[in-house]
Short mmCIF file of C-alpha atoms in Angstrom, two decimals:
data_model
loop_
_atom_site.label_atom_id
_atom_site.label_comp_id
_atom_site.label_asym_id
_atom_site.label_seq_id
_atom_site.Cartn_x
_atom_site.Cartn_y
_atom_site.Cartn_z
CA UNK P 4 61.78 -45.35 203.71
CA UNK P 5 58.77 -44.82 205.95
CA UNK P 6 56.57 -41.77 205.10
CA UNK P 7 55.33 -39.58 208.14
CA UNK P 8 51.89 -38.22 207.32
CA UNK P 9 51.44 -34.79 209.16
CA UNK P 10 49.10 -31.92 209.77
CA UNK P 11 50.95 -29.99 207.58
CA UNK P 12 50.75 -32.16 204.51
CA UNK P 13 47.11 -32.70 205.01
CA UNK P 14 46.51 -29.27 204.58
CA UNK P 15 48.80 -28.74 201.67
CA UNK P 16 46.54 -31.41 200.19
CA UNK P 17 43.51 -29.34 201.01
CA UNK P 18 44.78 -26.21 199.27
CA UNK P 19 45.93 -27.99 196.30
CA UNK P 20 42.36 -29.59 196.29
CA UNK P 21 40.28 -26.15 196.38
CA UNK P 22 42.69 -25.09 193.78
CA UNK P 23 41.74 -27.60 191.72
CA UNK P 24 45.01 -28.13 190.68
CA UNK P 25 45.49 -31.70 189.83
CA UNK P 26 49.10 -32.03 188.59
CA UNK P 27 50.15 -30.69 191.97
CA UNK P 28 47.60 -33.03 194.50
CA UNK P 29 49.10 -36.29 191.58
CA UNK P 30 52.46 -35.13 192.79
CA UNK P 31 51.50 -35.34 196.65
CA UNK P 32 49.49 -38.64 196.30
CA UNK P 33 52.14 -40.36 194.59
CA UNK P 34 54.75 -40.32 198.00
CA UNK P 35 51.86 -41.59 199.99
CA UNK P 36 51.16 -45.82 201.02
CA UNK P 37 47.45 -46.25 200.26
CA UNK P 38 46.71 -46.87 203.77
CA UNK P 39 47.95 -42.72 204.17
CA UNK P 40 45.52 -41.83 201.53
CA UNK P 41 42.95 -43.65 202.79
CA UNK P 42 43.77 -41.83 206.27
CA UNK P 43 43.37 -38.47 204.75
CA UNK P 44 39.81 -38.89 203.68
CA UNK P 45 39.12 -38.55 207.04
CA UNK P 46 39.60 -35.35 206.68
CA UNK P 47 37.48 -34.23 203.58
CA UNK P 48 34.13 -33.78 202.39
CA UNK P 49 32.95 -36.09 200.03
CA UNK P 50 33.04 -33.86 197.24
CA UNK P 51 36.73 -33.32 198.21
CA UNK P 52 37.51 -36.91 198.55
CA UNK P 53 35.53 -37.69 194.88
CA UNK P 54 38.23 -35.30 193.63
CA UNK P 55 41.39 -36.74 194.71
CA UNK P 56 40.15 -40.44 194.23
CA UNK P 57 39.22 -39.93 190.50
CA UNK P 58 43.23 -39.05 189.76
CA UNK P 59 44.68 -42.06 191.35
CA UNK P 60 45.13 -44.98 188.77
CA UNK P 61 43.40 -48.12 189.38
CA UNK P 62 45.32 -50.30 191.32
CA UNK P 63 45.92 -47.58 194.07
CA UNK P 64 42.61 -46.51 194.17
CA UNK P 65 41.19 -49.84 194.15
CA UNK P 66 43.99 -50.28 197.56
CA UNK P 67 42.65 -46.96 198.94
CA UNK P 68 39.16 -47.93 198.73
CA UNK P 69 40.07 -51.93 200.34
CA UNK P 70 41.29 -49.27 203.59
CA UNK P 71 39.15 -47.10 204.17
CA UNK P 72 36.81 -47.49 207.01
CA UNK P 73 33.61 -49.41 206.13
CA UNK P 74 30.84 -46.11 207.08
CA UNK P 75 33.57 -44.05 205.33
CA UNK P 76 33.93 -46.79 202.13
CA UNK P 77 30.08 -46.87 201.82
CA UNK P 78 29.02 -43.29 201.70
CA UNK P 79 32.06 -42.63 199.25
CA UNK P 80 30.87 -45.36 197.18
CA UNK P 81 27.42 -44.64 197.35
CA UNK P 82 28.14 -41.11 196.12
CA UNK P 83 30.16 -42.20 192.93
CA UNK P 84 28.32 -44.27 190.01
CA UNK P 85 28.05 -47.52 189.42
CA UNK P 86 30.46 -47.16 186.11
CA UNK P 87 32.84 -45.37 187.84
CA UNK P 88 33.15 -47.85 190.98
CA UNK P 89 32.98 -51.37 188.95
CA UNK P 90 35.58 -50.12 185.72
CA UNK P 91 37.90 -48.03 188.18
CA UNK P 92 38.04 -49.82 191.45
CA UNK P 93 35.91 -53.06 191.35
CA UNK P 94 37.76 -54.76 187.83
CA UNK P 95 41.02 -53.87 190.06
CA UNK P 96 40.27 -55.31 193.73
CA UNK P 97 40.52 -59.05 194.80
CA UNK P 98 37.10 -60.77 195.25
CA UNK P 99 37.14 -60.94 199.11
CA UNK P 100 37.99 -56.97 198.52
CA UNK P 101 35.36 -56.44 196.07
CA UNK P 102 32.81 -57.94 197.85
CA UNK P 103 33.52 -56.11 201.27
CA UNK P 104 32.88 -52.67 199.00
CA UNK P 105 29.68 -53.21 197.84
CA UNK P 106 28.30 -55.75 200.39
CA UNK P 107 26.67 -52.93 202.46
CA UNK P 108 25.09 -51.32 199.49
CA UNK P 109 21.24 -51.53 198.64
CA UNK P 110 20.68 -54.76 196.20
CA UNK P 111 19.80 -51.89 193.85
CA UNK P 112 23.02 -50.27 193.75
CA UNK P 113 24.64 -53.68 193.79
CA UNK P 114 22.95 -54.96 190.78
CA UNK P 115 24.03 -51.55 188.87
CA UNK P 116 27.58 -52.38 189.95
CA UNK P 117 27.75 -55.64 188.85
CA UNK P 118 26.15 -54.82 185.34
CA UNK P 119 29.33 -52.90 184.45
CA UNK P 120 31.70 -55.73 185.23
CA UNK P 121 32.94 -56.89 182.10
CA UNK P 122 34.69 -59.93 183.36
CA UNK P 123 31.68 -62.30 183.76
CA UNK P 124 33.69 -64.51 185.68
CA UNK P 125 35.05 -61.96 188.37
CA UNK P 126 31.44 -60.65 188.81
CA UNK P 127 30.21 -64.38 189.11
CA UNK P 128 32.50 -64.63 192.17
CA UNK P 129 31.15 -61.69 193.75
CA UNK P 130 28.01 -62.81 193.66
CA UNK P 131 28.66 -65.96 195.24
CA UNK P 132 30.79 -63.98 198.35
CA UNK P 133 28.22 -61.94 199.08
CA UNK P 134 25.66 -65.12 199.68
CA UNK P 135 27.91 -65.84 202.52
CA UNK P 136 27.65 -64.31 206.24
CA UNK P 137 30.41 -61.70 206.58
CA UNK P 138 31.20 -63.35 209.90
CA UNK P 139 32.08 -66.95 209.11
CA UNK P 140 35.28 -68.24 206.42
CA UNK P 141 33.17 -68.09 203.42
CA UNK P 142 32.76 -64.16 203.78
CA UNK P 143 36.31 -63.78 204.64
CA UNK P 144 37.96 -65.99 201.38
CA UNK P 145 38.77 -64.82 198.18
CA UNK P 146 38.29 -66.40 195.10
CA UNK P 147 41.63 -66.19 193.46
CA UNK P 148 44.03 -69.19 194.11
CA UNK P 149 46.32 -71.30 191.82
CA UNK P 150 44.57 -74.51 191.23
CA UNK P 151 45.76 -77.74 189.58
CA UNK P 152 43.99 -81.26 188.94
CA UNK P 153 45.80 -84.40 190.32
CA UNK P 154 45.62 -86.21 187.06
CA UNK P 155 48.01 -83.20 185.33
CA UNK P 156 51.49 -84.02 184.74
CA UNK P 157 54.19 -81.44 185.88
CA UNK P 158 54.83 -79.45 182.25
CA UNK P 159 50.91 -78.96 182.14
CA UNK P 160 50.54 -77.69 186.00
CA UNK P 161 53.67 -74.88 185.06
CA UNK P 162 51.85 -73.63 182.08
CA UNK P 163 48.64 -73.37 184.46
CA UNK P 164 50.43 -71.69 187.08
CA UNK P 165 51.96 -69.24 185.07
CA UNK P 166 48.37 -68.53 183.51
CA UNK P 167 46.32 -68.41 186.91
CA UNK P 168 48.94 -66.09 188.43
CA UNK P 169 48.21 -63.16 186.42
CA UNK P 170 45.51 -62.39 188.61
CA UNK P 171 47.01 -63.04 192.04
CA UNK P 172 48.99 -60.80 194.17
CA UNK P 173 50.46 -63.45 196.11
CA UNK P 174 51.02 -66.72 195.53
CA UNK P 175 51.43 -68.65 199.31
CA UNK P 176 50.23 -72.50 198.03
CA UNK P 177 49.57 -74.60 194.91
CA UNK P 178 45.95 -76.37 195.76
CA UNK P 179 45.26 -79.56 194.50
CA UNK P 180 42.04 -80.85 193.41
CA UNK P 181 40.54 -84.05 191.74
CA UNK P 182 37.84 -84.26 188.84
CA UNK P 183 35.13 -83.50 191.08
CA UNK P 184 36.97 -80.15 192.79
CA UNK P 185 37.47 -81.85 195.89
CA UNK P 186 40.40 -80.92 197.84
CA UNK P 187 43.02 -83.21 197.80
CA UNK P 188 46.14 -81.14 198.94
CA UNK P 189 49.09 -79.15 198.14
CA UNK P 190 52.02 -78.78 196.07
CA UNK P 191 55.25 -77.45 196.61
CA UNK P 192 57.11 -75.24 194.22
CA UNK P 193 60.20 -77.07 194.78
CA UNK P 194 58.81 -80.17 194.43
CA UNK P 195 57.36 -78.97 191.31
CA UNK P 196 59.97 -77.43 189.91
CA UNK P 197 62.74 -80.87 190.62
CA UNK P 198 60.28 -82.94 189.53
CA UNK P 199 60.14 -84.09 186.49
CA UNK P 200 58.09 -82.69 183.38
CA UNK P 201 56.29 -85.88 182.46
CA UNK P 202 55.08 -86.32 186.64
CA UNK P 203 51.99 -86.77 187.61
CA UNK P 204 51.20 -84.35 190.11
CA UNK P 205 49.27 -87.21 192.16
CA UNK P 206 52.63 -88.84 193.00
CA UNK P 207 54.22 -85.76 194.29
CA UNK P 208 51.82 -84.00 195.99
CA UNK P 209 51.31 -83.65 199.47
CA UNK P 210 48.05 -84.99 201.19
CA UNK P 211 47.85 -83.41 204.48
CA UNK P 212 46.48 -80.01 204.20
CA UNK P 213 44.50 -78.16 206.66
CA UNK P 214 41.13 -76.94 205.69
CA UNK P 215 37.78 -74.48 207.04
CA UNK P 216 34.35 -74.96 206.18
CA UNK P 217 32.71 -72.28 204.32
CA UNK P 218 29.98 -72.11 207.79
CA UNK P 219 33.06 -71.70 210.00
CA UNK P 220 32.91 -68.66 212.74
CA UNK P 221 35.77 -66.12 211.37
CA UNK P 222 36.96 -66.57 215.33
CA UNK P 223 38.09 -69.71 214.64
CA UNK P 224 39.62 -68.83 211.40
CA UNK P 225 41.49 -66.72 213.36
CA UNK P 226 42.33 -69.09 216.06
CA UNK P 227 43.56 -72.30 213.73
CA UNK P 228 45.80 -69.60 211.42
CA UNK P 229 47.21 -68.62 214.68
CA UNK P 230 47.57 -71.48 216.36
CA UNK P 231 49.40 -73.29 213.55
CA UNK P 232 51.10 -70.31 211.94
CA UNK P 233 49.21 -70.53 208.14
CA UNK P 234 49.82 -67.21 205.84
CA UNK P 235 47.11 -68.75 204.67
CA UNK P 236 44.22 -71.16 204.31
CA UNK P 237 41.84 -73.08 201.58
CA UNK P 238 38.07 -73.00 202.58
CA UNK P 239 35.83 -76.03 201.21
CA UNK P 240 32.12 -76.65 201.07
CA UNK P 241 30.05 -79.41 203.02
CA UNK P 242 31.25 -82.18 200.62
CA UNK P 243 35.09 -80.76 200.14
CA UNK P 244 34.92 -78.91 196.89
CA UNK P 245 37.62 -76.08 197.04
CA UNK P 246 35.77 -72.86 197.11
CA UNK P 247 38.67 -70.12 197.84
CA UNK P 248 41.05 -69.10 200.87
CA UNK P 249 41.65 -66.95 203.55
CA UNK P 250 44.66 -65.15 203.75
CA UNK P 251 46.42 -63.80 206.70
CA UNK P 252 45.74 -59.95 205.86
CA UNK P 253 42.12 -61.04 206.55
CA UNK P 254 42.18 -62.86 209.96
CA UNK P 255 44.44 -59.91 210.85
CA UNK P 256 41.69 -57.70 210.53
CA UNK P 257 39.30 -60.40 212.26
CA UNK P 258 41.56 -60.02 215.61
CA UNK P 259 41.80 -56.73 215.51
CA UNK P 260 37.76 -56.29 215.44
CA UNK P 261 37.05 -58.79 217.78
CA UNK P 262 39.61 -57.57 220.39
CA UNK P 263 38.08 -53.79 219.34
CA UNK P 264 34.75 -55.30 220.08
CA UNK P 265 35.88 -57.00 223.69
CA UNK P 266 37.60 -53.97 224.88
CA UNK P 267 34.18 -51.75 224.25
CA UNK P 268 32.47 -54.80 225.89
CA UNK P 269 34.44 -54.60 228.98
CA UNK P 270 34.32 -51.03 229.14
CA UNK P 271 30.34 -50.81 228.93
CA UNK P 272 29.99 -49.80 225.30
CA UNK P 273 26.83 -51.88 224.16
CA UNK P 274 27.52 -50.97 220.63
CA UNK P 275 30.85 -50.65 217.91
CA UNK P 276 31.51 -47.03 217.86
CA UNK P 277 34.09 -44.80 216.89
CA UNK P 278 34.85 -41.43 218.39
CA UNK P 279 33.57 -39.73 215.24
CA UNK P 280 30.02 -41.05 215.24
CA UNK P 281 27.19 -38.97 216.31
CA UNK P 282 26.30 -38.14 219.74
CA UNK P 283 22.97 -40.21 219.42
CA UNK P 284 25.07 -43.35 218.33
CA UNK P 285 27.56 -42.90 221.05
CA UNK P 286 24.63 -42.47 223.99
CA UNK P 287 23.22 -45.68 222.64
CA UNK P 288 25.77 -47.77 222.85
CA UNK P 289 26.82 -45.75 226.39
CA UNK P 290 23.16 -45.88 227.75
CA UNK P 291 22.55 -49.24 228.62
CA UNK P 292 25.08 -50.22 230.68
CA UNK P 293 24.99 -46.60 232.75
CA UNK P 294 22.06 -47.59 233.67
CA UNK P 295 22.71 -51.33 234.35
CA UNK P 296 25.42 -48.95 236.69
CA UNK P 297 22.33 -46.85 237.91
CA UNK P 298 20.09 -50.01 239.02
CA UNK P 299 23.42 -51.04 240.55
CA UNK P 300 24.30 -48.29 242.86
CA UNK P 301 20.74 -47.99 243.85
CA UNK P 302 21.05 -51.68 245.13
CA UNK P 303 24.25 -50.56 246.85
CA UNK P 304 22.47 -47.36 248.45
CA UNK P 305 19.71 -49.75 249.56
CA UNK P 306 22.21 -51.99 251.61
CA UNK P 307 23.69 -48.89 252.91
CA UNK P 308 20.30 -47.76 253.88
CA UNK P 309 19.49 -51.19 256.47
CA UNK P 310 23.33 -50.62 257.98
CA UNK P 311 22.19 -46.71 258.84
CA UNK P 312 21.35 -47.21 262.42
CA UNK P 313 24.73 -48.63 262.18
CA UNK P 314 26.65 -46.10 260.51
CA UNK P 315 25.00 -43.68 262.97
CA UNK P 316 26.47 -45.28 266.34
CA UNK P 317 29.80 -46.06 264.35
CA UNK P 318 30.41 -43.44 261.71
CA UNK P 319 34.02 -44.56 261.14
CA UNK P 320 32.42 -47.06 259.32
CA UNK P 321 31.20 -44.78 256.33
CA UNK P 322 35.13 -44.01 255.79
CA UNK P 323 36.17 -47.18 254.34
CA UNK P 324 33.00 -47.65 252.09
CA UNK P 325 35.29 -46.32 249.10
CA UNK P 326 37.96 -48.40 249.54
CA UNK P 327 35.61 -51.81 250.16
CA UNK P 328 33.91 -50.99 246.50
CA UNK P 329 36.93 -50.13 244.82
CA UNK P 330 38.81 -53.53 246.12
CA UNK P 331 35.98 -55.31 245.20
CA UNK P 332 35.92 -54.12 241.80
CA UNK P 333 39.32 -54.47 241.12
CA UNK P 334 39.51 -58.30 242.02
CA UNK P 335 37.00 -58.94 239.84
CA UNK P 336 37.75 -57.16 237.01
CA UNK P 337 41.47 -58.50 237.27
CA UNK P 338 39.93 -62.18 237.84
CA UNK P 339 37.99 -62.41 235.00
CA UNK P 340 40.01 -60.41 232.68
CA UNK P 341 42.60 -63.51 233.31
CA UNK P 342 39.80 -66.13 232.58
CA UNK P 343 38.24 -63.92 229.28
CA UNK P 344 41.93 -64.36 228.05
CA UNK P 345 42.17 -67.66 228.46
CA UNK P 346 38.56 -68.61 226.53
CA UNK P 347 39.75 -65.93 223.90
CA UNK P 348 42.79 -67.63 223.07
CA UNK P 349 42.14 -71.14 224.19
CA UNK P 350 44.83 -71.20 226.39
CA UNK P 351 42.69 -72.66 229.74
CA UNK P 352 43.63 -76.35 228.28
CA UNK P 353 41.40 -79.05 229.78
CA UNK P 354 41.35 -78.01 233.41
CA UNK P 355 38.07 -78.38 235.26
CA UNK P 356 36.14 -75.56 236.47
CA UNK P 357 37.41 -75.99 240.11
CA UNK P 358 40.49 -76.23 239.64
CA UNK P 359 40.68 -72.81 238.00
CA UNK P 360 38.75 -72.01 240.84
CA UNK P 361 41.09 -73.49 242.94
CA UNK P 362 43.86 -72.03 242.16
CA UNK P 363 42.03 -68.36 241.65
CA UNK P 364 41.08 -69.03 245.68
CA UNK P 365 44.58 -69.47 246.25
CA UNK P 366 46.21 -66.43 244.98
CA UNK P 367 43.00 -64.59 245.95
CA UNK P 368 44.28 -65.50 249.87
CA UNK P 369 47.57 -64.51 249.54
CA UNK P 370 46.18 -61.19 248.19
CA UNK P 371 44.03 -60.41 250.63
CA UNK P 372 46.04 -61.77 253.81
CA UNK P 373 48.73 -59.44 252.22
CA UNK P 374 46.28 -56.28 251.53
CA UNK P 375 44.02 -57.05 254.70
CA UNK P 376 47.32 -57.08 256.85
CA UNK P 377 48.75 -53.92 255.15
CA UNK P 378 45.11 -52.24 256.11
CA UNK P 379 45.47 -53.49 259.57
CA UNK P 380 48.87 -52.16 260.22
CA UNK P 381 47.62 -48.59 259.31
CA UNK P 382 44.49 -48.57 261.07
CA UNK P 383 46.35 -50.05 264.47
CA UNK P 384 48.55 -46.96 264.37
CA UNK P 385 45.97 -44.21 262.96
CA UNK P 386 42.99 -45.32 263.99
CA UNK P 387 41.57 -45.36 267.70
CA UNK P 388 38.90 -47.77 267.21
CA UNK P 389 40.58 -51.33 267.39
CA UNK P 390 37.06 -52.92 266.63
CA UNK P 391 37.06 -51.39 263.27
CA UNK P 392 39.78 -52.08 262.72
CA UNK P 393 39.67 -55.77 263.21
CA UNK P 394 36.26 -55.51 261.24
CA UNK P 395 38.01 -53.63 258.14
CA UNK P 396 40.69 -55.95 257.44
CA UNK P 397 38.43 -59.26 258.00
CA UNK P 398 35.79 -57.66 255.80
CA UNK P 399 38.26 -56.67 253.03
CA UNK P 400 39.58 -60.25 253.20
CA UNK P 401 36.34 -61.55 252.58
CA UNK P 402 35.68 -59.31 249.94
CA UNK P 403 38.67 -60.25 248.24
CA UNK P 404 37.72 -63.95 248.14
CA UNK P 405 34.18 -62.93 246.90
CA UNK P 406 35.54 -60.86 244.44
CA UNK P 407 38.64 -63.48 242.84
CA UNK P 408 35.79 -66.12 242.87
CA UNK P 409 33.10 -64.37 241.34
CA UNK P 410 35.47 -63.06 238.78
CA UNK P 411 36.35 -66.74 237.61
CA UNK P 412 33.26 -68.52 237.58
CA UNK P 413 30.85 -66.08 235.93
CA UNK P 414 32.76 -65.48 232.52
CA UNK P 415 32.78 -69.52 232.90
CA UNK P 416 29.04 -69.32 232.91
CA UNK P 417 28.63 -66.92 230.24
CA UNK P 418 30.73 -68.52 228.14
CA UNK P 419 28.77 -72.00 228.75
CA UNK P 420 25.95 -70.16 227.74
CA UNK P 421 26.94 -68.95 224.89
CA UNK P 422 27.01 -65.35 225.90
CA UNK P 423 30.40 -63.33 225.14
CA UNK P 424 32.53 -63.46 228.62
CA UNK P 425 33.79 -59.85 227.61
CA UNK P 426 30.39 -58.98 229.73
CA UNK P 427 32.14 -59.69 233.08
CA UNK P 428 35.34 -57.74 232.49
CA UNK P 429 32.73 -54.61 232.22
CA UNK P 430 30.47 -52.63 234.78
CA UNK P 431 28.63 -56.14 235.13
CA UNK P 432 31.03 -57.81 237.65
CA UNK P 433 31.87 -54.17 238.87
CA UNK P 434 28.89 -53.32 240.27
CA UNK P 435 27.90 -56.76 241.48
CA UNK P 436 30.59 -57.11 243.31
CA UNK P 437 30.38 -53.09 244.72
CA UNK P 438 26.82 -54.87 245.99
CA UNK P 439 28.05 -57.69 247.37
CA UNK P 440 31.22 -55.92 248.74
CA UNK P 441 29.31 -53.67 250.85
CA UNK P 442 27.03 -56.05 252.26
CA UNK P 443 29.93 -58.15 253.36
CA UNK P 444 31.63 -55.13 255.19
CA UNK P 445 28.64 -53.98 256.59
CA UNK P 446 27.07 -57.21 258.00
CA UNK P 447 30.93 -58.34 259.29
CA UNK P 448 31.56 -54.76 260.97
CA UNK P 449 27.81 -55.21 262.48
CA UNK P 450 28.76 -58.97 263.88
CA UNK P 451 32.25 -57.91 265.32
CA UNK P 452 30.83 -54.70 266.83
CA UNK P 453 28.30 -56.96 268.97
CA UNK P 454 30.74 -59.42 269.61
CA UNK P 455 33.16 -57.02 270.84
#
């Protein structure tokens, strides 16, 4: 049965908190998932938040902590000790989980932490996590997996298995290794389990097993699990030694901060922020590209500026500067957000560069034949300057075709050069093409209006 977590239930929490009455907030926590506890420190101080942690037991505070936000995780942590957080959360918490929590402490605070792990062998895998970039496969795996050597015979792997799963949640794939802890491949539990006792797992394994490098971007960890539907997958060093997996939980979190990332990309946000971060951390990341917008529209005053003689003989002309910008815009934005899609999930195949251009051009003319002609069609009948109107629709046209192609070929470029093509789904092809737009209108109104 799915639990609703409401205003009013948050607050019943917050009397029962600054009544100190701990039976009674037990009581609440126990009908909430983790992930609704870890919601509800949201809403309390850190003193308030100490209070209700210290009653859950282990396992679901050690979940609560895995989901809270990271700026929320590390001040709470930072505020308990080093006891407390390694005995009550950290001996409870998968490695991958573990290290997360204390990877954006000081090395101070870290050290203390580890000190009070009593299983040497947990804290030894910690360390070794957090020597790995929190971006690539080695920061997203986990240490605990069920491993067995080639050379064991069937009866010997089942006794292992039954041992190593203590410690794991879930148990997606068997992993086999050689002396050496080289990957070899997997085993299946049915497999196993028909087999025979006397077996040698080497003669019933299977071989093919895809595999990440510890150095791999967590992108692209992302992108194979995707692409070839793994729950999971085993990471290995430069040589093949078995170091741990990823499981899907993780990448899920990967896609959901990367697409986070592109959609404050593409709508000018320079920085990750979150609506409850301060107003200094918010104009930061806002700043830059308002005044990327600034330098932009000054540009696009400057080109209205040479066409004033114009606009003064023809002030008509001024009317459809709106429309010509917003066009323009549009296009590109809806060009390139097609093209950012198709790097972001691989789906633009082999095709060359012109023939996505190609085929951009051609739905970028049947666009703007169709918009151009609708434009025409009202300005004929409303308008009593025939010459504009002729000069409107060509103009918009040509903006369109601007606009589609632009849109296409500059994410292409950024993502040659290694820059994220997020950029040109943002105020960067927006107020080019507002620039460009309005230099096209202007200079084919000017040519039409001395031709005609």
């Amino acid at each position: 049965m799915q639990f609703e977590l409401t205003r009013e239930y948050i607050d019943e929490i917050k009397r029962v908190i600054e009544e100190k009455n701990e039976a009674e907030a037990i009581g609440l926590m126990e009908e909430l998932h983790p992930a609704d506890i870890a919601e509800i420190y949201d809403e309390l101080s850190i003193d308030e938040a100490k209070f209700l942690y210290l009653l859950l037991d282990g396992d679901t505070a050690a979940d609560v902590l895995a989901e809270l936000e990271e700026d929320d995780r590390d001040r709470f942590v930072k505020a308990l000790p080093a006891e407390v957080v390694a005995k009550k959360f950290i001996d409870k918490m998968d490695s991958d989980d573990a290290a997360d929590v204390i990877g954006g402490l000081s090395d101070e605070k870290q050290e203390e932490i580890l000190s009070h792990i009593e299983d040497i062998e947990q804290a030894g895998d910690i360390v070794d996590l957090l020597h790995y970039d929190e971006d690539t496969a080695g920061g997203l795996m986990a240490k605990e997996l069920v491993i067995v050597n080639e050379n064991w015979t069937v009866l010997t792997c089942l006794r292992e298995l039954s041992r190593q799963a203590e410690d794991i949640d879930e148990i997606y794939y068997v992993y086999v290794v050689d002396d050496d802890g080289i990957l070899k491949g997997t085993l299946s539990l049915k497999k196993m389990i028909l087999s025979p006792t006397s077996a040698k797992i080497i003669n019933i394994y299977q071989p093919d097993v895809m595999s990440v490098h510890t150095d791999e971007e967590d992108e692209e960890v992302a992108h194979i699990m995707e692409k070839y539907d793994l729950v999971a997958i085993p990471v290995v060093d430069s040589i093949g030694r078995l170091m741990g997996r990823i499981t899907i939980d993780d990448v899920v979190d990967v896609i959901r901060d990367e697409a986070e990332k592109d959609y404050q990309m593409a709508s000018g946000l320079a920085e990750d922020v979150e609506a409850s971060d301060s107003i200094w951390l918010q104009t930061r990341a806002r700043l830059p590209w308002l005044v990327i917008g600034l330098i932009g529209g000054i540009f696009a005053a400057m080109v209205i500026h040479k066409y004033e003689d114009a606009i003064g003989q023809i002030p008509a002309m001024a009317i459809f500067i709106p429309l010509i910008t917003a066009m323009a815009g549009n296009v590109g934005v809806q060009s390139s957000a097609i093209i950012v899609q198709g790097i972001a999930n691989n789906s633009l195949g082999f095709e060359s560069v012109f023939s996505r251009i190609m085929r951009e051009l051609g739905g970028a003319v049947i666009n703007g034949l169709t918009c151009s002609a609708l434009l025409f069609v009202c300005n004929y009948f409303y308008s009593g300057e025939f010459t504009l109107t002729i000069a409107v629709s060509v103009a918009l046209f040509s903006v369109i075709i601007f606009a589609a192609i632009a849109g296409t070929l500059i994410p292409l470029m950024l993502n040659k050069a290694k820059i994220d093509p997020a950029l040109a789904t943002g105020p960067f092809i927006t107020t080019l093409n507002d620039i460009v737009g309005i230099f096209i209108y202007f200079g084919i109104s000017v040519y039409f209006f001395n031709l005609l």
